[in-house]
GROMACS .gro file of C-alpha atoms in nm:
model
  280
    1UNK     CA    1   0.948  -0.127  -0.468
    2UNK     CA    2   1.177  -0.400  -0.320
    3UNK     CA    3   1.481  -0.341  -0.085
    4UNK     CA    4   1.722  -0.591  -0.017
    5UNK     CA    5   1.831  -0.519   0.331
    6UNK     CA    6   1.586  -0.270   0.531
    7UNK     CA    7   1.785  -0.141   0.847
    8UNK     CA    8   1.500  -0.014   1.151
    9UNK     CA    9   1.703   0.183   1.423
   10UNK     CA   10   1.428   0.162   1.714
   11UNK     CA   11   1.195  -0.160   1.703
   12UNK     CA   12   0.934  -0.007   1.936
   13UNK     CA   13   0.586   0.037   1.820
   14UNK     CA   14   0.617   0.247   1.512
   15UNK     CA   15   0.975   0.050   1.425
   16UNK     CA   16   0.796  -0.258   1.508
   17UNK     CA   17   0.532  -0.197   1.275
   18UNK     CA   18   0.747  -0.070   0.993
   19UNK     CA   19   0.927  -0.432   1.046
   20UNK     CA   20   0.588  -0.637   1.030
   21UNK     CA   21   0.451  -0.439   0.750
   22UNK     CA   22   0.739  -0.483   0.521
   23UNK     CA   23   0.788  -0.859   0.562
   24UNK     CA   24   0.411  -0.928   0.563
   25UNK     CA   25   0.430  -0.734   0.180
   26UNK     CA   26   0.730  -0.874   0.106
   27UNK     CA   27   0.894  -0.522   0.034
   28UNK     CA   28   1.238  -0.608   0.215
   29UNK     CA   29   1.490  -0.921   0.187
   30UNK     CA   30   1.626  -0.895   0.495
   31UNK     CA   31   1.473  -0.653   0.792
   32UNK     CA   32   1.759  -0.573   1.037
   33UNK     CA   33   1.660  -0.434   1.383
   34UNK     CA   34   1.896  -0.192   1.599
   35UNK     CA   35   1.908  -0.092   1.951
   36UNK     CA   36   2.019  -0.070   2.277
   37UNK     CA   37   1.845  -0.300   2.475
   38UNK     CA   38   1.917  -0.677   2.385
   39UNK     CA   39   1.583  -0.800   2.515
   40UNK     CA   40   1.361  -0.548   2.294
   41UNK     CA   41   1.519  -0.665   1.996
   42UNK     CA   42   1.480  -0.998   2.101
   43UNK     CA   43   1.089  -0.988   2.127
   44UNK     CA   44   1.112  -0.785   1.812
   45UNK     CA   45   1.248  -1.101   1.657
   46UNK     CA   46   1.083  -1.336   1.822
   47UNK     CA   47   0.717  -1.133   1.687
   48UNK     CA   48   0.852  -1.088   1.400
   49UNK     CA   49   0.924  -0.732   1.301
   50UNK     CA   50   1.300  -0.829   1.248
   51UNK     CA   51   1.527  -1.118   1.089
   52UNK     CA   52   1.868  -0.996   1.262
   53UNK     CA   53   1.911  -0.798   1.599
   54UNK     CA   54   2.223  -0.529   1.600
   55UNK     CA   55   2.379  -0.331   1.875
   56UNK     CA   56   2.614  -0.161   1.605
   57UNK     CA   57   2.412   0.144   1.443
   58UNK     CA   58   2.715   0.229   1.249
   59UNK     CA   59   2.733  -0.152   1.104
   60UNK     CA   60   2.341  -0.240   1.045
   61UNK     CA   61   2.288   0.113   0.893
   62UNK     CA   62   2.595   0.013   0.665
   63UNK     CA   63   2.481  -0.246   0.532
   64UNK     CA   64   2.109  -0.100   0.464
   65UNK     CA   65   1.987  -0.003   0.124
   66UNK     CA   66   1.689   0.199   0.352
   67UNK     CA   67   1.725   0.274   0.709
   68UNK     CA   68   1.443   0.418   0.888
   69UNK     CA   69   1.569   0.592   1.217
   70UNK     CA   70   1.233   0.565   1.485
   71UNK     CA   71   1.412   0.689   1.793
   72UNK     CA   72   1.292   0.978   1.981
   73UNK     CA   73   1.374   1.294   1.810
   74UNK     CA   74   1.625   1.443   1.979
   75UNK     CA   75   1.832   1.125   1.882
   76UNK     CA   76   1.763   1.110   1.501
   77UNK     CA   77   2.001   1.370   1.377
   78UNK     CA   78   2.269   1.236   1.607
   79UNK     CA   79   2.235   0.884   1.541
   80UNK     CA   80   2.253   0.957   1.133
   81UNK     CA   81   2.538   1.219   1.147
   82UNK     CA   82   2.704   0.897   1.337
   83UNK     CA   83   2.603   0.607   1.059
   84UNK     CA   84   2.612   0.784   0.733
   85UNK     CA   85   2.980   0.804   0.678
   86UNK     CA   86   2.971   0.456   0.662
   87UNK     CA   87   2.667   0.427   0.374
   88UNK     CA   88   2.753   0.370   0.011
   89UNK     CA   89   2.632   0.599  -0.236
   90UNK     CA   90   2.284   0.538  -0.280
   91UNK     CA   91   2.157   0.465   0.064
   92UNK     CA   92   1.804   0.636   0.186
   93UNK     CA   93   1.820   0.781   0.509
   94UNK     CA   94   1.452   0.863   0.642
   95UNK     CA   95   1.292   0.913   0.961
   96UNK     CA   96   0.946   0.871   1.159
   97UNK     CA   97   0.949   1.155   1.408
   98UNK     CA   98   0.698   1.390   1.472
   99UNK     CA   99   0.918   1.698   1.411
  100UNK     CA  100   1.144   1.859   1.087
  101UNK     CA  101   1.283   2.180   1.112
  102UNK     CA  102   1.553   2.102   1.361
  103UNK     CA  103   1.649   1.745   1.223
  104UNK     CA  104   1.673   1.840   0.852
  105UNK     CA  105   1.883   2.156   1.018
  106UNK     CA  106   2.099   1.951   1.176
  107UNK     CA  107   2.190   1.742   0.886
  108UNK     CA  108   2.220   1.962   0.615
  109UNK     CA  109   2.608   1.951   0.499
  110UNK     CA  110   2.676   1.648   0.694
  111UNK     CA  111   2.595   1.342   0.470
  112UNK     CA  112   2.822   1.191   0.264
  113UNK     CA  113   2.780   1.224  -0.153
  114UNK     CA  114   2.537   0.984  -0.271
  115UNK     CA  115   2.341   0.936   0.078
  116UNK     CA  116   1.981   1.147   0.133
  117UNK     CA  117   1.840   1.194   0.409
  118UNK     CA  118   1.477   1.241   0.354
  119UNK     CA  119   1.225   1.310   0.657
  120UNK     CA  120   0.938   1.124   0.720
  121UNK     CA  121   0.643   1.093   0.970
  122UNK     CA  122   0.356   0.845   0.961
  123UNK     CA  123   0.083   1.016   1.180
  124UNK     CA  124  -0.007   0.654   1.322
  125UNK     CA  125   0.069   0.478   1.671
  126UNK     CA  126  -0.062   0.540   2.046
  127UNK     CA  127   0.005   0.581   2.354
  128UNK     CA  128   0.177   0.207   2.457
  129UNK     CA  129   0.538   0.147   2.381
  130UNK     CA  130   0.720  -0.158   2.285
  131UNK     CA  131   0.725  -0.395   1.973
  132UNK     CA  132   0.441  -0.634   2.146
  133UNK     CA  133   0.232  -0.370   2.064
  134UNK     CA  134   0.352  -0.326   1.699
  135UNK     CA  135   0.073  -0.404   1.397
  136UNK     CA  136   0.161  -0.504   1.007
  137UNK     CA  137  -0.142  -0.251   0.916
  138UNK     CA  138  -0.092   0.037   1.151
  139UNK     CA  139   0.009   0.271   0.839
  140UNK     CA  140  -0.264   0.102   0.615
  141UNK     CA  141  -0.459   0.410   0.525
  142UNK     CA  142  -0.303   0.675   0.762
  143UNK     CA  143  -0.091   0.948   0.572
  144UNK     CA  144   0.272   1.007   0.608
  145UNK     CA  145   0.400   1.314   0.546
  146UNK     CA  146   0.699   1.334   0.355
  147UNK     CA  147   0.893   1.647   0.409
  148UNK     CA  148   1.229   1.700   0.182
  149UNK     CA  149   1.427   2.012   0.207
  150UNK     CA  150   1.469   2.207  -0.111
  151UNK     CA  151   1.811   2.055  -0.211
  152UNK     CA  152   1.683   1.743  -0.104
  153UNK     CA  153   1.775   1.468  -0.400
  154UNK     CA  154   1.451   1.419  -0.603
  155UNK     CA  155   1.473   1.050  -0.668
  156UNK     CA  156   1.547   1.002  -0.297
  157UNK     CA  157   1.175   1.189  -0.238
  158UNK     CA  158   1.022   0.969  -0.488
  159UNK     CA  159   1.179   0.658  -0.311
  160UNK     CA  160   1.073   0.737   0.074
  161UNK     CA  161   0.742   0.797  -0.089
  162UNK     CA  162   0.738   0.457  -0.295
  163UNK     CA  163   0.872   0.302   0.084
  164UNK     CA  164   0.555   0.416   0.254
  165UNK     CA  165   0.302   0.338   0.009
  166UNK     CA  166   0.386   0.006  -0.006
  167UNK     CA  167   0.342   0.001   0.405
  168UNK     CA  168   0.000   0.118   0.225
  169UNK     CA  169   0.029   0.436   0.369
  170UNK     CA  170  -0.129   0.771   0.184
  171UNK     CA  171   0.140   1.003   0.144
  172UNK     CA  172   0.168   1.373   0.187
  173UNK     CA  173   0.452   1.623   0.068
  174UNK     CA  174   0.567   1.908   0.315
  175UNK     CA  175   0.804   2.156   0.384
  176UNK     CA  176   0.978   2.089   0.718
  177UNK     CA  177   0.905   2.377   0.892
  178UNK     CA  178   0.515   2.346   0.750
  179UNK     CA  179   0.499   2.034   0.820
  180UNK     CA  180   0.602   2.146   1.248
  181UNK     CA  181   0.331   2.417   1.193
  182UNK     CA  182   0.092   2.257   1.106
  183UNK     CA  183   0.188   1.947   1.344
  184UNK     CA  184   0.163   2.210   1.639
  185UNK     CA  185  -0.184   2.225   1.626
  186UNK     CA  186  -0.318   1.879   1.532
  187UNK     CA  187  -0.090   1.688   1.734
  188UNK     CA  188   0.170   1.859   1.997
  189UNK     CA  189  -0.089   2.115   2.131
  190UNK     CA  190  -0.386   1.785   2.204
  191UNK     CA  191  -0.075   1.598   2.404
  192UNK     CA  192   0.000   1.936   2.561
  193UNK     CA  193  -0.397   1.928   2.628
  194UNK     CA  194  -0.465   1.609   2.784
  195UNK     CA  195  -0.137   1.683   2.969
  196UNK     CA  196  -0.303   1.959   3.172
  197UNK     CA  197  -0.611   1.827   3.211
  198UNK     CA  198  -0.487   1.512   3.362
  199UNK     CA  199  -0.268   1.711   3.553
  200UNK     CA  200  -0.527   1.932   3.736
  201UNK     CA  201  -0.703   1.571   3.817
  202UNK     CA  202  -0.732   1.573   4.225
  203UNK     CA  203  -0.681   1.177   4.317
  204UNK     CA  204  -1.021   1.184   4.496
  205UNK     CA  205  -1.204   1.237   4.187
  206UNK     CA  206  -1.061   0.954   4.000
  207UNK     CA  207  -1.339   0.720   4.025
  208UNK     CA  208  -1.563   0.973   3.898
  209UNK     CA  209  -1.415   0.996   3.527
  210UNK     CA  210  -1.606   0.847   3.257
  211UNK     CA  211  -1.502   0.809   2.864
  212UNK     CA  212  -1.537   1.147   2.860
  213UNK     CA  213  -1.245   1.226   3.082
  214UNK     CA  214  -1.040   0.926   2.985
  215UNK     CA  215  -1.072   0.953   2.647
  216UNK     CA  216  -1.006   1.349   2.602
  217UNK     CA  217  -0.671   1.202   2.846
  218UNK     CA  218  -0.541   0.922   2.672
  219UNK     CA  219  -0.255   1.022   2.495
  220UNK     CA  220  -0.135   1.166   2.825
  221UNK     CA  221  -0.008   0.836   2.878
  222UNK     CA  222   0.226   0.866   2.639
  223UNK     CA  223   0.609   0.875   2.778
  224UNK     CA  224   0.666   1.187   2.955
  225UNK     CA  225   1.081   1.233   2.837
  226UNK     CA  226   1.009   1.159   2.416
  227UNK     CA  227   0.705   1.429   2.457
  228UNK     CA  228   0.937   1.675   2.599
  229UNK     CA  229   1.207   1.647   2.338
  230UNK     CA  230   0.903   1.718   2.080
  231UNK     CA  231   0.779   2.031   2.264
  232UNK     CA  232   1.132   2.146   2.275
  233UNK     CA  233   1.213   2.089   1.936
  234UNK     CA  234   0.885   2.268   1.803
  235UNK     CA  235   0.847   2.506   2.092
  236UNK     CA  236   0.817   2.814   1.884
  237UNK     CA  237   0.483   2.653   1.652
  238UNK     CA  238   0.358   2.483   1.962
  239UNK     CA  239   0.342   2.819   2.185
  240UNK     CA  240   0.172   2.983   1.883
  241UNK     CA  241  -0.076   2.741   1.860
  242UNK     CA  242  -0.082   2.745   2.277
  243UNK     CA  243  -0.199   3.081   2.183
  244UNK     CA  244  -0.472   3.005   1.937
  245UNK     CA  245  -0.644   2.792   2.189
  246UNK     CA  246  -0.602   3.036   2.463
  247UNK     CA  247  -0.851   3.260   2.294
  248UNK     CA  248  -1.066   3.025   2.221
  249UNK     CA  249  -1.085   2.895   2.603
  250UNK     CA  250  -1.118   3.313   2.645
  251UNK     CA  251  -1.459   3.309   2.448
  252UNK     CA  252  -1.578   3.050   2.653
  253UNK     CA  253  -1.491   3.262   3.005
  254UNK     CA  254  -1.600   3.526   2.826
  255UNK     CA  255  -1.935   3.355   2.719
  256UNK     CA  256  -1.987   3.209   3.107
  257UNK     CA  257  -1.932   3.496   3.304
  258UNK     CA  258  -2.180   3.693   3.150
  259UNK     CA  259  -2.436   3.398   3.095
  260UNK     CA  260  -2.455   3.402   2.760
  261UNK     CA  261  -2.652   3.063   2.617
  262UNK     CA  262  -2.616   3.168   2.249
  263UNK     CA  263  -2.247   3.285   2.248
  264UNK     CA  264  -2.191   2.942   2.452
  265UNK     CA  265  -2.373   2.771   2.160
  266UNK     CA  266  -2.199   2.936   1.897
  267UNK     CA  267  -1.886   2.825   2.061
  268UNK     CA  268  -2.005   2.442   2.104
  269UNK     CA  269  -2.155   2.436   1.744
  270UNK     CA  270  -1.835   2.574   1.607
  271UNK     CA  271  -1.634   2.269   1.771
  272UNK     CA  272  -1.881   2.037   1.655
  273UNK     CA  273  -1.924   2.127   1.300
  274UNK     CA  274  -1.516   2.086   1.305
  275UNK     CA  275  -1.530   1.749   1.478
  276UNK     CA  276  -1.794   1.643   1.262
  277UNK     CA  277  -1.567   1.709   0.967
  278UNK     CA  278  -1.331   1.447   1.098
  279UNK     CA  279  -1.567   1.176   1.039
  280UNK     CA  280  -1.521   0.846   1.288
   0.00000   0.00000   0.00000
């Protein structure tokens, strides 16, 4: 696959690393960066994850072939209802945000003819923010999951997916609203998680955490306002799956109130034999 101009609205880690990945592998001619704060796209350049800085989303998505919108998402639909009327026919729209349903919602009827829209989201990245912390191989390996809408334009799915494996990314094909399902429990509800448990954290014991504590917490540290617009936009999944673990931490009460050392085990062998499965 080869682009001649790649258009990345938000240059912050995941944009960042779309940037560096693409003109490491020489996928793009030109990689133009968009965004709101001049000095961001700045160090974007200066690292570089971008060849041209932009203010104007309406004018660098314009003059894309692929634009890849890595804003938070309760910005994406917004920010492409405003900069496709401007796209020639044959522009690829795509995404990198952790929820579906509600974008693709929001978006069907509103492109022009001959521009798709097809969502994307590379389960990659961290905590830390900012295009300092960007990497050419954070999608090396990791899967993307693709997610087009059933009237989505085929060869617009078969391009997104040709775009991420040659970030060397493994990619995955789901249905929007499986895709939030399913993104509920492996990643929303674990932020939610660490969340609380940092949260119940009195200052006093702070010096008393090990890896144990900090590492179950780490994605807490992730920024408070994007998280929120996820939970909001896959509240419904994320409260089922709130349930689901609610039981489980149940059994547990269950299994210490009445002293119970083999339903306890059960319990802790069931967890491991699942984290097990995950390899390293």
């Amino acid at each position: 696959m080869r682009i001649g101009t790649l258009t990345i609205v938000g240059v912050g880690l995941i944009g960042g690393s779309i940037g560096l990945a693409a003109r490491r592998r020489g996928l793009a001619g030109r990689v133009i960066g968009v965004g709101r704060q001049p000095a961001t796209l700045e160090r974007a350049r200066q690292l570089g994850a971008i060849d041209e800085a932009c203010l104007d989303l309406a004018d660098a998505v314009r003059r894309a072939d692929v634009a890849v919108f890595c804003t938070p998402v309760t910005l994406i639909a917004e920010q492409v209802r405003a900069a496709a009327p401007g796209c020639a026919a044959g522009t690829l729209l795509t995404d990198a945000g952790s929820t579906k349903g509600s974008i693709v919602r929001a978006l069907d009827g509103h492109l022009p003819p001959g521009v798709s829209f097809v969502g994307s989201h590379p389960l990659a990245g961290s905590e830390k923010r900012g295009p300092e912390h960007a990497d050419a191989d954070l999608f090396q390996g990791r899967v993307t999951v693709v997610t087009p809408a059933p009237g989505t334009d085929r060869a617009a799915v078969e391009r997104t997916v040709a775009f991420w494996q040659a970030l060397d990314s493994r990619v995955l094909l789901m249905g929007p609203e499986e895709h939030d399902r399913a993104l509920a429990m492996t990643s929303h509800l674990p932020h939610l998680v660490a969340s609380a448990l940092a949260g119940i954290l009195p200052p006093e014991l702070r010096e008393l955490t090990a890896s144990g504590f900090r590492d179950t917490t780490r994605v807490a540290a992730g920024d408070p306002s994007l998280w929120t617009g996820i939970f909001l936009q896959n509240r419904a999944a994320l409260i089922d799956s709130l349930g689901i673990l609610q039981e489980q931490v149940n059994q547990f009460q269950t299994a210490l109130q009445a002293g119970d050392p083999a339903a306890i085990d059960a319990l802790l062998a069931r967890g491991k034999r699942s984290r097990d499965a995950l390899g390293n």
